[in-house]
Amino acid sequence: MTEILDLRGLPPPEPLVRTLEAVEALTEGEELVVLTERRPVHLLPLLVERGLDVKTRELPDAHEIRVRR
């Protein structure tokens, strides 16, 4: 199952904090899709350090981060 977490409009550091909380609940093979207004440069290394598979892409109205355990 893929969960979508739309964090657009939240002030820093809310997107980072909420994403880190959400990825802790992921089980093996689950995916989380996070939508933010800008590229989360501080978040990406933290996800990689946790051994998660991370892919990003720019959308017309958001930055998408796909995180898989």
PDB file of C-alpha atoms in Angstrom:
ATOM      1  CA  MET A   1       0.000   0.000   0.000  1.00  0.00           C
ATOM      2  CA  THR A   2       1.223   3.500  -0.806  1.00  0.00           C
ATOM      3  CA  GLU A   3       0.422   6.321   1.597  1.00  0.00           C
ATOM      4  CA  ILE A   4       0.398   9.922   0.319  1.00  0.00           C
ATOM      5  CA  LEU A   5       1.481  12.656   2.690  1.00  0.00           C
ATOM      6  CA  ASP A   6       0.702  16.126   1.305  1.00  0.00           C
ATOM      7  CA  LEU A   7       2.831  18.586   3.269  1.00  0.00           C
ATOM      8  CA  ARG A   8       2.515  21.570   0.959  1.00  0.00           C
ATOM      9  CA  GLY A   9       1.818  24.799   2.795  1.00  0.00           C
ATOM     10  CA  LEU A  10       3.473  23.770   6.056  1.00  0.00           C
ATOM     11  CA  PRO A  11       6.304  25.917   7.430  1.00  0.00           C
ATOM     12  CA  PRO A  12       9.729  24.397   8.096  1.00  0.00           C
ATOM     13  CA  PRO A  13      10.576  22.160   9.885  1.00  0.00           C
ATOM     14  CA  GLU A  14       7.086  20.552   9.806  1.00  0.00           C
ATOM     15  CA  PRO A  15       7.538  18.687   6.476  1.00  0.00           C
ATOM     16  CA  LEU A  16      10.833  17.202   7.694  1.00  0.00           C
ATOM     17  CA  VAL A  17       9.461  16.218  11.108  1.00  0.00           C
ATOM     18  CA  ARG A  18       6.235  14.716   9.757  1.00  0.00           C
ATOM     19  CA  THR A  19       8.063  12.767   7.046  1.00  0.00           C
ATOM     20  CA  LEU A  20      10.542  11.273   9.520  1.00  0.00           C
ATOM     21  CA  GLU A  21       7.657  10.248  11.794  1.00  0.00           C
ATOM     22  CA  ALA A  22       5.776   8.655   8.891  1.00  0.00           C
ATOM     23  CA  VAL A  23       8.737   6.647   7.566  1.00  0.00           C
ATOM     24  CA  GLU A  24       9.238   5.064  10.994  1.00  0.00           C
ATOM     25  CA  ALA A  25       5.863   3.341  10.538  1.00  0.00           C
ATOM     26  CA  LEU A  26       6.778   1.844   7.132  1.00  0.00           C
ATOM     27  CA  THR A  27       7.184  -1.911   6.997  1.00  0.00           C
ATOM     28  CA  GLU A  28       9.324  -3.787   4.478  1.00  0.00           C
ATOM     29  CA  GLY A  29       8.110  -3.127   0.919  1.00  0.00           C
ATOM     30  CA  GLU A  30       5.771  -0.267   1.846  1.00  0.00           C
ATOM     31  CA  GLU A  31       6.050   3.088   0.114  1.00  0.00           C
ATOM     32  CA  LEU A  32       5.358   6.631   1.248  1.00  0.00           C
ATOM     33  CA  VAL A  33       4.807   9.460  -1.236  1.00  0.00           C
ATOM     34  CA  VAL A  34       5.522  12.902   0.200  1.00  0.00           C
ATOM     35  CA  LEU A  35       4.503  16.116  -1.561  1.00  0.00           C
ATOM     36  CA  THR A  36       6.268  19.358  -0.648  1.00  0.00           C
ATOM     37  CA  GLU A  37       6.467  22.819  -2.154  1.00  0.00           C
ATOM     38  CA  ARG A  38      10.235  22.700  -2.608  1.00  0.00           C
ATOM     39  CA  ARG A  39      13.045  20.167  -2.763  1.00  0.00           C
ATOM     40  CA  PRO A  40      13.666  19.051   0.841  1.00  0.00           C
ATOM     41  CA  VAL A  41      17.465  19.265   0.806  1.00  0.00           C
ATOM     42  CA  HIS A  42      17.813  18.635   4.553  1.00  0.00           C
ATOM     43  CA  LEU A  43      15.403  15.684   4.565  1.00  0.00           C
ATOM     44  CA  LEU A  44      16.895  13.623   1.741  1.00  0.00           C
ATOM     45  CA  PRO A  45      20.206  12.731   3.467  1.00  0.00           C
ATOM     46  CA  LEU A  46      18.327  11.780   6.651  1.00  0.00           C
ATOM     47  CA  LEU A  47      16.192   9.307   4.707  1.00  0.00           C
ATOM     48  CA  VAL A  48      19.220   7.772   2.983  1.00  0.00           C
ATOM     49  CA  GLU A  49      21.032   7.465   6.350  1.00  0.00           C
ATOM     50  CA  ARG A  50      18.090   5.365   7.560  1.00  0.00           C
ATOM     51  CA  GLY A  51      18.660   2.914   4.697  1.00  0.00           C
ATOM     52  CA  LEU A  52      15.527   3.897   2.793  1.00  0.00           C
ATOM     53  CA  ASP A  53      15.195   3.909  -0.991  1.00  0.00           C
ATOM     54  CA  VAL A  54      14.455   7.498  -2.038  1.00  0.00           C
ATOM     55  CA  LYS A  55      13.407   8.840  -5.441  1.00  0.00           C
ATOM     56  CA  THR A  56      12.458  12.436  -6.180  1.00  0.00           C
ATOM     57  CA  ARG A  57      10.892  14.276  -9.081  1.00  0.00           C
ATOM     58  CA  GLU A  58       9.535  17.698  -9.852  1.00  0.00           C
ATOM     59  CA  LEU A  59       5.822  17.968 -10.569  1.00  0.00           C
ATOM     60  CA  PRO A  60       4.099  21.092 -11.927  1.00  0.00           C
ATOM     61  CA  ASP A  61       2.746  21.996  -8.480  1.00  0.00           C
ATOM     62  CA  ALA A  62       4.952  20.058  -6.033  1.00  0.00           C
ATOM     63  CA  HIS A  63       8.124  18.165  -5.367  1.00  0.00           C
ATOM     64  CA  GLU A  64       7.450  14.433  -4.993  1.00  0.00           C
ATOM     65  CA  ILE A  65       9.562  12.221  -2.757  1.00  0.00           C
ATOM     66  CA  ARG A  66       8.955   8.474  -2.920  1.00  0.00           C
ATOM     67  CA  VAL A  67      10.312   6.587   0.064  1.00  0.00           C
ATOM     68  CA  ARG A  68      10.382   2.788   0.237  1.00  0.00           C
ATOM     69  CA  ARG A  69      11.567   0.568   3.050  1.00  0.00           C
TER      70      ARG A  69
END
